[in-house]
Coordinates of C-alpha atoms in Angstrom, one line a residue:
M8 CA 186.1 -40.4 261.0
K9 CA 189.7 -40.9 260.0
L10 CA 189.2 -44.7 260.1
R11 CA 186.1 -44.4 257.8
W12 CA 187.9 -42.3 255.3
G13 CA 190.7 -44.9 255.3
W14 CA 188.3 -47.7 254.5
T15 CA 186.7 -45.6 251.8
C16 CA 190.1 -44.9 250.1
L17 CA 190.9 -48.7 250.3
L18 CA 187.5 -49.5 248.6
L19 CA 188.3 -47.1 245.8
L20 CA 191.7 -48.6 245.4
C21 CA 190.0 -52.0 245.1
L22 CA 187.6 -50.9 242.4
A23 CA 190.5 -49.3 240.4
M24 CA 192.5 -52.6 240.7
V25 CA 189.4 -54.4 239.4
T26 CA 189.1 -52.0 236.4
W27 CA 192.8 -52.5 235.7
S28 CA 192.5 -56.2 235.7
Q29 CA 189.7 -56.2 233.2
E30 CA 191.8 -53.9 230.9
E31 CA 194.8 -56.1 231.4
E32 CA 192.7 -59.1 230.4
L33 CA 191.6 -57.4 227.1
D34 CA 195.2 -56.4 226.5
D35 CA 196.3 -59.9 226.8
E36 CA 194.1 -61.0 224.0
E37 CA 196.4 -62.1 221.2
E38 CA 196.3 -60.1 218.0
V39 CA 194.0 -61.1 215.3
Q40 CA 195.1 -59.8 211.9
M41 CA 192.5 -60.0 209.3
E42 CA 192.7 -57.9 206.0
D43 CA 190.9 -57.5 202.8
E44 CA 187.7 -59.5 203.1
E45 CA 186.1 -59.2 199.6
M46 CA 182.4 -59.2 199.2
D47 CA 181.2 -58.5 195.7
S48 CA 177.7 -57.4 195.8
E49 CA 175.3 -57.8 192.8
A50 CA 174.7 -54.6 190.7
D51 CA 173.6 -53.7 187.3
D52 CA 175.1 -51.3 184.7
S53 CA 171.8 -50.4 183.2
S54 CA 170.0 -47.2 183.9
E55 CA 166.8 -49.2 185.1
V56 CA 168.5 -50.2 188.5
K57 CA 165.7 -49.4 191.2
A58 CA 166.4 -52.2 193.9
D59 CA 168.7 -51.9 196.9
A60 CA 171.8 -54.1 197.3
N61 CA 172.3 -56.0 200.6
V62 CA 175.4 -57.9 201.6
S63 CA 175.6 -59.9 204.8
F64 CA 177.8 -62.6 206.3
Q65 CA 178.9 -64.0 209.5
V66 CA 182.3 -64.1 211.1
T67 CA 183.4 -66.0 214.2
Y68 CA 186.7 -65.5 216.0
K69 CA 187.1 -68.7 218.1
T70 CA 190.8 -68.8 219.1
P71 CA 192.8 -65.6 218.8
V72 CA 196.2 -67.3 219.1
P73 CA 199.0 -66.7 216.5
T74 CA 199.6 -69.8 214.4
G75 CA 201.5 -68.4 211.3
E76 CA 200.8 -66.6 208.2
V77 CA 198.0 -67.6 205.9
F78 CA 197.2 -65.9 202.4
F79 CA 194.7 -67.5 200.2
S80 CA 191.6 -66.6 198.2
E81 CA 188.4 -68.7 197.9
T82 CA 186.1 -67.7 195.0
F83 CA 182.6 -69.2 194.5
D84 CA 181.9 -68.9 190.8
D85 CA 179.0 -71.1 189.6
G86 CA 176.0 -69.1 191.0
S87 CA 175.2 -71.7 193.7
L88 CA 178.3 -71.0 195.8
S89 CA 179.0 -74.7 195.9
R90 CA 182.4 -74.8 194.2
Y91 CA 185.5 -72.9 195.0
Y92 CA 189.2 -72.8 194.2
E93 CA 192.2 -71.3 195.9
S94 CA 194.4 -68.7 194.2
T95 CA 197.6 -66.9 195.1
V96 CA 196.9 -64.2 192.5
R97 CA 194.8 -61.1 193.8
S98 CA 191.9 -60.7 191.5
T99 CA 190.1 -57.3 191.0
L100 CA 187.2 -56.4 193.2
D101 CA 184.1 -54.3 192.8
I102 CA 183.2 -54.2 196.6
M103 CA 185.4 -54.9 199.5
F104 CA 183.5 -55.2 202.8
G105 CA 184.5 -56.7 206.1
P106 CA 186.6 -56.4 209.3
D107 CA 190.2 -55.6 209.6
K108 CA 192.3 -55.8 212.7
C109 CA 196.0 -54.8 212.7
G110 CA 197.6 -54.6 216.1
E111 CA 195.4 -52.1 218.1
D112 CA 193.8 -50.6 215.1
Y113 CA 190.3 -52.0 214.5
K114 CA 188.6 -51.2 211.3
L115 CA 185.5 -52.2 209.3
H116 CA 186.2 -51.7 205.5
F117 CA 183.8 -50.6 202.9
I118 CA 185.7 -50.1 199.6
F119 CA 184.4 -50.0 196.1
R120 CA 185.9 -49.4 192.7
H121 CA 184.6 -46.6 190.6
K122 CA 185.2 -46.4 186.8
N123 CA 186.4 -43.0 185.5
P124 CA 184.0 -42.2 182.6
L125 CA 186.7 -40.3 180.7
N126 CA 189.7 -42.6 180.7
R127 CA 187.8 -45.8 181.9
D128 CA 190.4 -46.3 184.8
F129 CA 189.2 -47.7 188.0
E130 CA 189.9 -46.1 191.4
E131 CA 189.2 -47.4 194.9
K132 CA 187.0 -45.3 197.1
H133 CA 187.2 -45.8 200.9
A134 CA 184.3 -45.1 203.1
K135 CA 184.7 -43.3 206.4
R136 CA 185.4 -45.2 209.6
A137 CA 182.7 -46.8 211.7
D138 CA 181.3 -44.6 214.5
T139 CA 181.7 -47.3 217.1
D140 CA 184.4 -49.0 219.1
L141 CA 185.1 -52.4 217.3
R142 CA 187.5 -53.8 219.9
K143 CA 185.0 -56.0 221.7
V144 CA 183.4 -57.3 218.5
Y145 CA 186.8 -58.5 217.4
S146 CA 187.8 -60.0 220.8
D147 CA 184.7 -61.6 222.5
K148 CA 185.0 -64.9 220.4
K149 CA 181.4 -64.7 219.3
T150 CA 179.7 -64.9 215.9
H151 CA 178.8 -61.5 214.6
L152 CA 176.7 -60.5 211.5
Y153 CA 178.1 -57.8 209.2
T154 CA 175.7 -56.2 206.7
L155 CA 176.2 -53.6 204.1
V156 CA 173.2 -51.8 202.5
L157 CA 173.5 -49.8 199.3
N158 CA 170.6 -47.7 198.1
P159 CA 169.8 -46.2 194.6
D160 CA 170.0 -42.7 196.2
N161 CA 173.9 -43.3 196.6
S162 CA 173.3 -43.7 200.4
Y163 CA 175.0 -46.6 202.2
E164 CA 174.6 -48.0 205.8
I165 CA 176.7 -50.6 207.6
F166 CA 175.4 -52.8 210.4
I167 CA 177.0 -55.2 212.9
D168 CA 174.6 -57.5 214.5
Q169 CA 171.6 -55.6 213.0
S170 CA 172.8 -52.3 214.8
S171 CA 174.0 -49.5 212.5
V172 CA 177.6 -48.5 213.0
S173 CA 178.2 -46.1 209.9
K174 CA 176.2 -44.5 207.2
G175 CA 176.9 -42.0 204.6
S176 CA 176.8 -41.1 200.9
L177 CA 178.8 -42.5 198.0
L178 CA 179.1 -38.9 196.7
T179 CA 180.3 -37.1 199.8
D180 CA 181.6 -39.6 202.5
V181 CA 184.3 -41.5 200.6
I182 CA 187.9 -40.8 200.1
P183 CA 189.0 -39.8 197.5
P184 CA 185.7 -38.2 196.3
V185 CA 183.9 -39.9 193.4
N186 CA 183.8 -36.7 191.4
P187 CA 187.0 -34.5 191.0
P188 CA 186.8 -30.8 191.7
K189 CA 185.7 -28.5 188.8
E190 CA 188.8 -26.2 189.4
I191 CA 192.3 -27.0 190.3
D192 CA 195.4 -24.9 191.1
D193 CA 197.3 -23.8 187.9
P194 CA 200.5 -25.9 187.9
K195 CA 202.2 -23.3 185.7
D196 CA 201.4 -20.4 188.1
S197 CA 204.2 -19.3 190.5
K198 CA 204.5 -16.7 193.3
P199 CA 205.9 -13.3 192.2
D200 CA 209.3 -12.4 193.7
D201 CA 208.0 -9.2 195.3
W202 CA 204.9 -10.9 196.9
D203 CA 205.0 -10.0 200.6
E204 CA 203.2 -12.7 202.8
R205 CA 204.3 -11.0 206.1
A206 CA 201.3 -9.8 208.2
K207 CA 203.7 -8.2 210.8
I208 CA 207.1 -6.6 210.4
P209 CA 209.6 -5.0 212.7
D210 CA 209.0 -1.3 213.4
P211 CA 211.7 0.3 211.2
E212 CA 211.4 3.6 213.4
A213 CA 212.0 1.7 216.7
V214 CA 215.3 2.5 218.5
K215 CA 217.0 0.4 221.2
P216 CA 217.1 2.4 224.6
D217 CA 220.3 3.6 225.8
D218 CA 220.1 1.7 229.1
W219 CA 219.4 -1.5 227.3
D220 CA 222.4 -3.8 228.0
E221 CA 222.4 -6.9 225.8
D222 CA 225.6 -8.1 227.5
A223 CA 224.2 -8.5 230.9
P224 CA 224.2 -11.9 232.3
A225 CA 221.0 -13.8 233.0
V226 CA 222.2 -14.8 236.5
V227 CA 224.6 -13.2 238.9
P228 CA 226.1 -14.1 242.4
D229 CA 223.7 -13.4 245.3
P230 CA 225.1 -10.3 246.9
D231 CA 223.4 -11.2 250.2
A232 CA 224.8 -14.5 250.5
V233 CA 227.3 -15.2 253.4
K234 CA 229.8 -18.1 253.7
P235 CA 228.6 -20.5 256.4
D236 CA 230.6 -20.7 259.6
G237 CA 233.0 -23.6 259.6
W238 CA 233.5 -23.7 255.8
L239 CA 237.0 -25.5 255.2
D240 CA 238.5 -23.5 252.4
D241 CA 241.8 -25.3 252.6
E242 CA 240.2 -28.8 252.4
A243 CA 239.5 -30.5 249.0
E244 CA 236.1 -32.0 248.5
F245 CA 237.7 -35.2 247.2
V246 CA 241.0 -36.8 248.2
P247 CA 242.9 -39.8 247.0
D248 CA 241.8 -43.1 248.7
P249 CA 244.5 -43.8 251.3
T250 CA 243.6 -47.5 251.4
A251 CA 244.0 -48.0 247.6
N252 CA 247.0 -49.8 246.3
K253 CA 248.5 -49.9 242.8
P254 CA 247.7 -53.2 241.1
D255 CA 250.6 -55.6 240.6
D256 CA 250.1 -55.8 236.9
W257 CA 250.0 -52.0 236.4
D258 CA 252.5 -51.0 233.6
E259 CA 253.2 -47.3 233.7
E260 CA 254.6 -47.4 230.3
M261 CA 251.4 -48.8 228.9
D262 CA 248.8 -47.5 231.4
G263 CA 250.4 -44.3 232.5
E264 CA 251.1 -43.0 235.9
W265 CA 248.9 -44.7 238.5
E266 CA 246.6 -42.5 240.6
A267 CA 244.6 -43.6 243.5
P268 CA 240.8 -43.2 243.1
Q269 CA 239.1 -40.2 244.6
V270 CA 236.9 -40.6 247.8
P271 CA 235.0 -37.9 249.7
N272 CA 237.2 -36.1 252.2
P273 CA 236.3 -37.3 255.6
A274 CA 237.1 -33.9 257.1
C275 CA 234.1 -32.5 255.1
K276 CA 231.6 -34.8 256.8
T277 CA 231.0 -32.6 259.7
A278 CA 231.8 -29.2 258.0
P279 CA 229.2 -27.3 255.9
G280 CA 231.5 -27.5 252.9
C281 CA 235.1 -27.7 251.6
G282 CA 237.0 -26.1 248.8
E283 CA 236.6 -22.5 247.5
W284 CA 233.4 -21.1 248.6
K285 CA 231.3 -19.5 245.9
P286 CA 228.0 -17.7 246.5
P287 CA 224.9 -19.0 244.9
T288 CA 223.5 -17.3 241.8
I289 CA 220.2 -15.5 241.4
N290 CA 218.3 -14.1 238.4
N291 CA 219.8 -10.8 237.2
P292 CA 217.2 -8.1 237.8
L293 CA 218.9 -6.0 235.1
Y294 CA 218.8 -8.7 232.5
K295 CA 216.8 -7.8 229.4
G296 CA 218.2 -10.1 226.7
K297 CA 218.8 -9.2 223.0
W298 CA 216.7 -6.3 221.9
K299 CA 214.3 -6.6 219.2
A300 CA 212.1 -4.0 217.5
P301 CA 208.4 -4.3 218.2
L302 CA 206.2 -5.6 215.4
I303 CA 203.7 -3.5 213.5
D304 CA 201.2 -4.2 210.7
N305 CA 202.9 -4.6 207.5
P306 CA 201.6 -1.8 205.0
N307 CA 202.7 -4.0 202.1
Y308 CA 201.0 -7.2 203.2
Q309 CA 199.4 -9.0 200.2
G310 CA 198.0 -12.1 202.1
V311 CA 198.9 -15.7 201.6
W312 CA 199.7 -16.3 198.0
S313 CA 197.9 -19.1 196.2
P314 CA 198.0 -20.2 192.6
R315 CA 195.2 -19.1 190.4
K316 CA 192.4 -21.6 189.6
I317 CA 191.8 -23.1 186.2
L318 CA 189.2 -25.6 184.9
N319 CA 190.0 -29.1 185.7
P320 CA 190.7 -31.0 182.4
D321 CA 189.9 -34.3 184.2
Y322 CA 186.6 -33.1 185.7
F323 CA 183.6 -35.2 185.3
E324 CA 180.3 -35.6 187.2
D325 CA 178.9 -39.1 188.0
L326 CA 175.7 -38.7 190.0
E327 CA 174.9 -42.4 190.1
P328 CA 178.1 -44.2 191.6
F329 CA 175.6 -46.8 192.9
K330 CA 175.7 -48.3 189.5
M331 CA 178.8 -50.3 189.7
T332 CA 180.2 -52.9 187.4
S333 CA 178.5 -56.3 187.4
F334 CA 180.1 -59.3 189.0
R335 CA 179.4 -63.1 189.5
A336 CA 181.8 -64.2 192.2
V337 CA 182.3 -63.9 195.9
G338 CA 185.7 -64.2 197.3
L339 CA 187.6 -64.1 200.6
E340 CA 191.0 -62.6 200.8
L341 CA 192.7 -63.2 204.2
W342 CA 196.0 -62.4 205.7
S343 CA 195.9 -63.7 209.3
M344 CA 198.0 -65.2 212.1
T345 CA 194.9 -66.6 213.9
S346 CA 193.3 -70.0 213.6
D347 CA 189.7 -71.0 213.8
I348 CA 188.1 -68.0 212.2
Y349 CA 184.9 -69.1 210.6
F350 CA 182.9 -67.6 207.8
D351 CA 179.3 -68.6 207.2
N352 CA 175.8 -67.7 205.6
F353 CA 176.7 -65.2 202.8
I354 CA 173.7 -63.5 201.2
I355 CA 173.3 -60.9 198.5
T356 CA 169.9 -59.8 197.8
A357 CA 168.0 -56.8 196.4
D358 CA 165.4 -56.7 199.3
K359 CA 166.5 -55.8 202.8
E360 CA 163.4 -57.5 204.3
V361 CA 164.7 -60.8 202.8
A362 CA 168.2 -60.2 204.5
D363 CA 166.5 -59.4 207.8
R364 CA 164.4 -62.5 207.7
W365 CA 167.4 -64.6 206.8
A366 CA 169.3 -63.0 209.7
A367 CA 166.6 -63.9 212.2
D368 CA 166.5 -67.5 210.8
S369 CA 170.3 -68.1 210.9
W370 CA 172.3 -65.6 212.9
G371 CA 169.5 -64.9 215.4
L372 CA 169.1 -68.5 216.3
K373 CA 172.9 -68.9 216.6
K374 CA 172.9 -66.0 219.0
L375 CA 170.1 -67.5 221.1
V376 CA 171.9 -70.9 221.3
A377 CA 175.2 -69.3 222.1
S378 CA 173.5 -67.2 224.8
A379 CA 171.9 -70.3 226.4
N380 CA 175.2 -72.2 226.4
E381 CA 177.2 -69.3 227.9
P382 CA 178.3 -69.9 231.4
G383 CA 176.9 -67.7 234.2
V384 CA 178.6 -64.8 235.8
F385 CA 180.0 -66.8 238.7
S386 CA 181.2 -69.5 236.4
Q387 CA 183.0 -66.9 234.2
L388 CA 184.6 -65.3 237.3
T389 CA 185.7 -68.8 238.6
L390 CA 187.3 -69.7 235.2
A391 CA 189.0 -66.3 235.1
A392 CA 190.4 -66.9 238.6
E393 CA 191.7 -70.3 237.6
E394 CA 193.8 -68.7 234.9
R395 CA 194.8 -65.8 237.1
P396 CA 194.8 -66.9 240.7
W397 CA 195.5 -63.3 241.9
L398 CA 191.9 -62.4 240.9
W399 CA 190.8 -64.3 244.0
V400 CA 192.3 -61.5 246.1
I401 CA 190.3 -58.9 244.0
Y402 CA 187.1 -60.9 244.5
I403 CA 187.5 -61.1 248.3
L404 CA 188.3 -57.4 248.7
T405 CA 185.4 -56.6 246.3
V406 CA 182.9 -58.5 248.3
G407 CA 184.3 -58.0 251.8
L408 CA 185.0 -54.3 251.7
P409 CA 181.4 -53.3 251.0
I410 CA 180.2 -55.5 253.8
G411 CA 182.8 -54.1 256.2
L412 CA 182.0 -50.6 255.2
G413 CA 178.3 -51.1 255.5
V414 CA 178.8 -52.6 259.0
L415 CA 181.1 -49.6 259.9
F416 CA 178.8 -46.9 258.7
C417 CA 175.4 -48.4 259.4
W418 CA 176.0 -50.1 262.8
P419 CA 173.8 -48.3 265.5
K420 CA 175.9 -46.0 267.5
K421 CA 175.0 -45.1 271.1
S422 CA 174.0 -41.5 271.6
D423 CA 176.0 -39.0 273.7
D424 CA 173.0 -38.4 276.0
D425 CA 173.2 -42.1 277.1
Y426 CA 177.0 -41.7 277.6
I427 CA 176.5 -38.6 279.7
Y428 CA 173.8 -40.1 281.7
K429 CA 175.9 -43.0 282.5
K430 CA 178.8 -40.8 283.4
I431 CA 176.6 -38.9 286.1
D432 CA 174.8 -42.0 287.3
P433 CA 175.3 -42.3 291.1
S434 CA 177.3 -45.1 292.4
K435 CA 175.9 -48.1 294.3
T436 CA 177.5 -47.0 297.6
E437 CA 175.7 -43.7 297.4
D438 CA 172.4 -45.5 296.9
V439 CA 173.0 -47.7 300.0
E440 CA 174.0 -44.7 302.1
E441 CA 170.7 -42.9 301.1
E442 CA 168.6 -45.9 301.9
E443 CA 170.2 -46.1 305.3
E444 CA 169.6 -42.5 306.0
E445 CA 166.0 -42.9 305.0
E446 CA 165.6 -45.9 307.4
E447 CA 167.2 -43.9 310.2
V448 CA 164.7 -41.0 309.7
E449 CA 161.7 -43.4 309.6
E450 CA 162.9 -44.9 312.8
E451 CA 163.5 -41.7 314.5
E452 CA 159.9 -40.6 313.5
Q453 CA 158.4 -43.8 314.8
E454 CA 160.3 -43.4 318.2
K455 CA 158.9 -39.7 318.4
G456 CA 155.4 -41.2 317.6
K457 CA 155.6 -43.8 320.4
Q458 CA 157.0 -41.2 322.9
E459 CA 153.9 -38.8 322.0
D460 CA 151.6 -41.6 322.5
Q461 CA 153.0 -42.5 325.9
G462 CA 152.9 -38.8 327.0
I463 CA 149.2 -38.6 326.0
A464 CA 148.5 -41.9 327.9
E465 CA 150.1 -40.6 331.1
E466 CA 148.1 -37.2 330.9
I467 CA 144.9 -39.3 330.8
A468 CA 145.9 -41.5 333.8
E469 CA 146.7 -38.6 336.1
P470 CA 143.2 -37.1 336.3
T471 CA 141.8 -40.5 336.8
G472 CA 143.9 -40.9 340.0

């Protein structure tokens, strides 16, 4: 049984090593930094807006290897998305949508600009983070489809590869909120000097007990300790090294008086200790520390002070943040240290069914082709082992251990009854002796039979004579 438990523990260790190797392979992926991918979706300022807005595009991370910094902007501006120009000047945006990876922080941004109806200023609103882990999406080197859906009821939903990863409302699920609070703290209000925020106070009637000793030490020498026999009180624990010599270049005027380095006293090697013996210390049972009065409820407690509320002079209510400012360009803003990141198949439409059909005809086909061209599991394992030869050990242990354990646990075992039966089975010499005894008994019976037959024959012959 101990042997079987040992094999089981070894198998668990192997599985842990496999899991660790997979995590290490993910950690070895070079960082891909991608920030501020701007996708300006089509909207209308008029109050007659009834259609949804759908923004979709594809991103492929092919080679996550640092190649240097890149900062540029490509803006398609003639309606057909056939012309573009590069600019180093950051332009304003209406909607920013796309992936962002910085170190080990994985994000999928949805940011839109909202116009304050009072002062006409714009402020960026950030949607909440996606509800899924984006690590695999940013590191698997596959083409992925990012989709943003905005609805006239101010709801939004974000998809990756046609699967929803985040949803919410433009009114309640963005930071900072679209509409400011109706009331705010009065900046001119201040806490009164006599305001008491203490919920508990020391009991003013409490008195320190007479036997309370604040000067008592926390630890005291153990009164029951006894100096071990053979303790060398007159021997020092360390002595000057008798083999050390003063260096030839030692200058006592500059370096001071030379002293040999200290080494452990050889006389203390066989003794329990050297030098002055001191008993060990223990916690002082009489120690109580500094006395403090117990706490009681504060009769003058007034609660935590907060400034009074006043009407917010900047308050407004916009119940239709979906109606954003119009635009006519789509731009890409990148800050990356990775080469071979491809963007393709941008679409902005007012009908989600159109976007879904487009996704099936473009990204769906790419996904099928990529899946068909992907190497099998064994090929992937072989390629991984070529880059990391130590993986062969993991493969062998992963395959060999289950087989070994299966043989160990499932191999038919001889029962104890067969074992006992064999232990009490008579030896061959005993069988031979029994056979000989049986033969002798049979011979004796045959001789007796012959003698009886002869006696009967004699009896018959005598009367005849």
